[in-house]
GROMACS .gro file of C-alpha atoms in nm:
model
  233
    1MET     CA    1  -7.064   0.509  -1.046
    2ALA     CA    2  -7.218   0.641  -0.750
    3GLU     CA    3  -7.035   0.714  -0.541
    4LYS     CA    4  -6.786   0.884  -0.789
    5LYS     CA    5  -6.994   1.130  -0.834
    6PRO     CA    6  -6.917   1.296  -0.446
    7THR     CA    7  -6.576   1.326  -0.558
    8HIS     CA    8  -6.568   1.509  -0.895
    9GLN     CA    9  -6.816   1.738  -0.701
   10ALA     CA   10  -6.513   1.799  -0.444
   11GLN     CA   11  -6.276   1.847  -0.647
   12GLU     CA   12  -6.444   2.171  -0.840
   13MET     CA   13  -6.618   2.345  -0.562
   14PRO     CA   14  -6.307   2.456  -0.390
   15VAL     CA   15  -6.220   2.668  -0.664
   16ARG     CA   16  -6.556   2.787  -0.674
   17ARG     CA   17  -6.580   2.855  -0.384
   18SER     CA   18  -6.212   3.057  -0.297
   19PHE     CA   19  -6.359   3.311  -0.588
   20HIS     CA   20  -6.669   3.330  -0.455
   21ARG     CA   21  -6.532   3.399  -0.153
   22ALA     CA   22  -6.285   3.659  -0.248
   23GLY     CA   23  -6.388   4.072  -0.207
   24GLU     CA   24  -6.518   4.284  -0.494
   25ALA     CA   25  -6.159   4.395  -0.471
   26GLU     CA   26  -6.015   4.092  -0.567
   27ARG     CA   27  -6.211   3.920  -0.852
   28ARG     CA   28  -6.200   4.317  -0.997
   29LYS     CA   29  -5.815   4.301  -1.016
   30ALA     CA   30  -5.823   3.928  -1.117
   31LEU     CA   31  -6.039   3.941  -1.433
   32ILE     CA   32  -5.825   4.342  -1.542
   33ARG     CA   33  -5.537   4.048  -1.487
   34ALA     CA   34  -5.684   3.808  -1.733
   35THR     CA   35  -5.752   4.128  -1.954
   36LEU     CA   36  -5.407   4.189  -1.989
   37ASP     CA   37  -5.338   3.815  -2.087
   38CYS     CA   38  -5.558   3.833  -2.354
   39ILE     CA   39  -5.497   4.140  -2.476
   40SER     CA   40  -5.087   4.007  -2.504
   41GLU     CA   41  -5.187   3.676  -2.659
   42TYR     CA   42  -5.449   3.818  -2.898
   43GLY     CA   43  -5.436   4.241  -2.903
   44LEU     CA   44  -5.640   4.426  -2.829
   45GLU     CA   45  -5.877   4.396  -3.120
   46GLY     CA   46  -5.820   4.016  -3.091
   47ALA     CA   47  -5.930   4.065  -2.704
   48THR     CA   48  -6.280   3.939  -2.653
   49VAL     CA   49  -6.504   3.889  -2.353
   50ARG     CA   50  -6.583   3.545  -2.398
   51GLN     CA   51  -6.161   3.501  -2.409
   52ILE     CA   52  -6.144   3.672  -2.105
   53ALA     CA   53  -6.365   3.578  -1.929
   54ALA     CA   54  -6.290   3.202  -2.006
   55ARG     CA   55  -5.945   3.264  -1.856
   56ALA     CA   56  -6.015   3.424  -1.539
   57GLY     CA   57  -6.241   3.123  -1.495
   58VAL     CA   58  -6.582   3.248  -1.468
   59THR     CA   59  -6.913   3.370  -1.660
   60GLY     CA   60  -7.004   3.677  -1.868
   61GLY     CA   61  -7.285   3.734  -1.636
   62LEU     CA   62  -7.025   3.782  -1.371
   63ILE     CA   63  -6.770   3.962  -1.621
   64ARG     CA   64  -7.050   4.208  -1.626
   65HIS     CA   65  -7.180   4.247  -1.246
   66TYR     CA   66  -6.798   4.463  -1.278
   67PHE     CA   67  -6.792   4.612  -1.553
   68SER     CA   68  -7.015   4.738  -1.885
   69GLY     CA   69  -6.830   4.623  -2.162
   70LYS     CA   70  -6.547   4.589  -2.298
   71ASP     CA   71  -6.455   4.932  -2.364
   72GLN     CA   72  -6.468   4.992  -1.955
   73MET     CA   73  -6.229   4.641  -1.957
   74LEU     CA   74  -6.013   4.814  -2.142
   75GLU     CA   75  -5.968   5.159  -1.973
   76ALA     CA   76  -5.936   4.923  -1.702
   77ALA     CA   77  -5.664   4.741  -1.763
   78TYR     CA   78  -5.443   5.063  -1.987
   79ARG     CA   79  -5.514   5.216  -1.560
   80GLU     CA   80  -5.334   4.948  -1.363
   81ILE     CA   81  -5.046   4.927  -1.675
   82MET     CA   82  -5.008   5.235  -1.614
   83ASP     CA   83  -5.033   5.231  -1.286
   84THR     CA   84  -4.801   4.901  -1.227
   85MET     CA   85  -4.475   5.100  -1.414
   86SER     CA   86  -4.556   5.403  -1.156
   87SER     CA   87  -4.544   5.233  -0.889
   88ALA     CA   88  -4.215   5.068  -0.881
   89ALA     CA   89  -4.071   5.389  -0.936
   90PHE     CA   90  -4.281   5.543  -0.644
   91HIS     CA   91  -4.171   5.185  -0.400
   92ALA     CA   92  -3.766   5.317  -0.482
   93LEU     CA   93  -3.840   5.678  -0.319
   94GLU     CA   94  -4.041   5.507  -0.039
   95GLN     CA   95  -3.690   5.300   0.006
   96ALA     CA   96  -3.483   5.597  -0.012
   97GLY     CA   97  -3.554   5.811   0.214
   98ASP     CA   98  -3.540   6.205   0.318
   99ASP     CA   99  -3.194   6.220   0.144
  100PRO     CA  100  -3.270   6.456  -0.218
  101ARG     CA  101  -3.034   6.296  -0.418
  102ALA     CA  102  -3.061   5.942  -0.297
  103ARG     CA  103  -3.429   5.960  -0.446
  104LEU     CA  104  -3.411   6.132  -0.733
  105HIS     CA  105  -3.134   5.906  -0.803
  106ASP     CA  106  -3.303   5.601  -0.705
  107PHE     CA  107  -3.616   5.730  -0.921
  108ILE     CA  108  -3.454   5.772  -1.220
  109VAL     CA  109  -3.292   5.412  -1.154
  110ALA     CA  110  -3.617   5.217  -1.112
  111ASN     CA  111  -3.801   5.391  -1.432
  112LEU     CA  112  -3.476   5.154  -1.638
  113THR     CA  113  -3.461   4.835  -1.421
  114PRO     CA  114  -3.682   4.530  -1.432
  115PRO     CA  115  -4.009   4.511  -1.358
  116VAL     CA  116  -4.041   4.867  -1.525
  117THR     CA  117  -3.854   4.781  -1.823
  118ASP     CA  118  -4.061   4.471  -1.945
  119PRO     CA  119  -4.103   4.396  -2.317
  120ARG     CA  120  -4.403   4.229  -2.220
  121THR     CA  121  -4.524   4.549  -2.041
  122MET     CA  122  -4.388   4.764  -2.292
  123SER     CA  123  -4.609   4.585  -2.561
  124LEU     CA  124  -4.906   4.614  -2.372
  125TRP     CA  125  -4.864   4.982  -2.343
  126ALA     CA  126  -4.775   5.053  -2.717
  127ALA     CA  127  -5.131   4.822  -2.752
  128PHE     CA  128  -5.262   5.082  -2.544
  129ILE     CA  129  -5.167   5.424  -2.626
  130SER     CA  130  -5.270   5.386  -3.007
  131HIS     CA  131  -5.628   5.415  -2.807
  132VAL     CA  132  -5.483   5.778  -2.661
  133ARG     CA  133  -5.596   6.019  -2.958
  134VAL     CA  134  -5.915   5.925  -3.051
  135ASP     CA  135  -6.061   5.775  -2.746
  136PRO     CA  136  -6.116   6.012  -2.481
  137GLY     CA  137  -6.182   5.757  -2.149
  138PHE     CA  138  -5.759   5.615  -2.256
  139ALA     CA  139  -5.660   6.005  -2.301
  140LYS     CA  140  -5.863   6.081  -1.968
  141ILE     CA  141  -5.649   5.850  -1.813
  142GLN     CA  142  -5.249   5.884  -1.977
  143ARG     CA  143  -5.360   6.278  -1.902
  144GLU     CA  144  -5.406   6.178  -1.498
  145ASN     CA  145  -5.094   5.925  -1.475
  146TYR     CA  146  -4.836   6.172  -1.706
  147LEU     CA  147  -4.935   6.502  -1.441
  148ALA     CA  148  -4.942   6.285  -1.137
  149TYR     CA  149  -4.597   6.143  -1.250
  150LEU     CA  150  -4.468   6.466  -1.387
  151ALA     CA  151  -4.525   6.673  -1.075
  152VAL     CA  152  -4.349   6.401  -0.847
  153LEU     CA  153  -4.066   6.436  -1.079
  154GLN     CA  154  -4.059   6.841  -1.070
  155GLN     CA  155  -4.032   6.829  -0.670
  156LEU     CA  156  -3.756   6.612  -0.643
  157VAL     CA  157  -3.592   6.822  -0.917
  158GLU     CA  158  -3.666   7.103  -0.707
  159ARG     CA  159  -3.528   6.962  -0.371
  160PHE     CA  160  -3.259   6.825  -0.517
  161LEU     CA  161  -3.147   7.177  -0.671
  162ALA     CA  162  -3.268   7.369  -0.367
  163ASP     CA  163  -3.035   7.116  -0.154
  164ALA     CA  164  -2.739   7.145  -0.336
  165GLY     CA  165  -2.713   7.495  -0.328
  166ARG     CA  166  -2.832   7.567  -0.678
  167PRO     CA  167  -3.203   7.610  -0.618
  168ALA     CA  168  -3.410   7.722  -0.928
  169PRO     CA  169  -3.812   7.861  -0.970
  170ALA     CA  170  -4.072   7.630  -1.009
  171ASP     CA  171  -4.127   7.670  -1.392
  172THR     CA  172  -3.751   7.637  -1.442
  173CYS     CA  173  -3.792   7.288  -1.297
  174ARG     CA  174  -4.066   7.189  -1.443
  175LYS     CA  175  -3.899   7.232  -1.775
  176LEU     CA  176  -3.621   7.001  -1.649
  177ALA     CA  177  -3.868   6.755  -1.574
  178ILE     CA  178  -4.020   6.771  -1.861
  179ALA     CA  179  -3.701   6.679  -2.058
  180ILE     CA  180  -3.567   6.400  -1.809
  181ASN     CA  181  -3.915   6.211  -1.837
  182GLY     CA  182  -3.908   6.263  -2.266
  183MET     CA  183  -3.516   6.090  -2.222
  184ILE     CA  184  -3.619   5.829  -1.942
  185ASP     CA  185  -3.916   5.728  -2.228
  186GLY     CA  186  -3.664   5.702  -2.501
  187LEU     CA  187  -3.421   5.486  -2.294
  188TRP     CA  188  -3.782   5.278  -2.160
  189LEU     CA  189  -3.865   5.191  -2.494
  190GLU     CA  190  -3.446   5.089  -2.573
  191GLY     CA  191  -3.424   4.892  -2.283
  192SER     CA  192  -3.758   4.714  -2.364
  193LEU     CA  193  -3.760   4.631  -2.710
  194ALA     CA  194  -3.361   4.516  -2.711
  195GLU     CA  195  -3.235   4.502  -2.359
  196ASP     CA  196  -2.943   4.297  -2.455
  197LEU     CA  197  -2.766   4.587  -2.681
  198PHE     CA  198  -2.688   4.719  -2.322
  199GLU     CA  199  -2.479   4.523  -2.102
  200ASP     CA  200  -2.182   4.621  -2.150
  201ASP     CA  201  -2.316   5.033  -2.056
  202PRO     CA  202  -2.690   4.975  -1.866
  203LEU     CA  203  -2.894   5.262  -1.914
  204PRO     CA  204  -2.963   5.372  -1.528
  205GLY     CA  205  -2.576   5.513  -1.583
  206ILE     CA  206  -2.621   5.643  -1.928
  207ALA     CA  207  -2.947   5.812  -1.788
  208LEU     CA  208  -2.813   5.916  -1.488
  209ALA     CA  209  -2.493   6.098  -1.692
  210ALA     CA  210  -2.736   6.286  -1.885
  211VAL     CA  211  -2.952   6.378  -1.574
  212GLU     CA  212  -2.620   6.535  -1.439
  213LEU     CA  213  -2.629   6.731  -1.717
  214LEU     CA  214  -2.897   6.850  -1.781
  215LEU     CA  215  -2.847   6.956  -1.401
  216GLY     CA  216  -2.560   7.193  -1.440
  217GLY     CA  217  -2.315   6.922  -1.410
  218LEU     CA  218  -2.440   6.830  -1.039
  219SER     CA  219  -2.336   6.518  -0.933
  220LEU     CA  220  -2.598   6.164  -0.865
  221SER     CA  221  -2.399   5.989  -0.704
  222GLU     CA  222  -2.289   5.932  -0.374
  223SER     CA  223  -1.929   5.854  -0.494
  224ARG     CA  224  -1.804   6.107  -0.673
  225GLY     CA  225  -2.036   6.347  -0.467
  226THR     CA  226  -1.811   6.217  -0.135
  227ASP     CA  227  -1.495   6.250  -0.393
  228SER     CA  228  -1.548   6.664  -0.455
  229GLU     CA  229  -1.642   6.741  -0.094
  230ALA     CA  230  -1.289   6.563  -0.019
  231SER     CA  231  -1.116   6.791  -0.300
  232GLY     CA  232  -1.293   7.087  -0.127
  233HIS     CA  233  -1.457   7.135  -0.442
   0.00000   0.00000   0.00000
């Protein structure tokens, strides 16, 4: 029996060493993921620090090294959800190149396709959003993300209109960005809740058509734009 004990320790130690040697940012990220998992399973109020620690495979003392308490953990988790939802659209911009039409087109599509349209992400967002109006920390995160997102969308609209020969004042572009964002939010909720209802008419196409109307009929479709040029219009 004495010979088996070192073998048992050898099986456990690599897991602990792996976490011990992880960078500070990586450890914090793992705790945030565990927080989101517990919220998804137990709800915002039902998720406890003990459950989060167990899910992450750490002690409560280690959690206190990174977060002052549950409230700070929840704020970090909410920020993670908001960043995750935005990052897909921002990544699409990086891949779209410099063409203003392609950038606005791909930004809209990315906001209405997986991984952004995802039932789990929507459920987590819904759990957090109820705290925005009553918790200053949550309200600050929501406001920061909204304003950053809106600024990017406004810039995309400004450059698209200018490139199409229809430049518009910044105030007009901001109002258009607010309207487009509101439309995207509504379709995102529908797509996340009941994606199967839109299999015959995917939400990105609906969104693009609506944005084209908001922008005075200018096409966001490359093929339609080419056809228009060929016809002399």
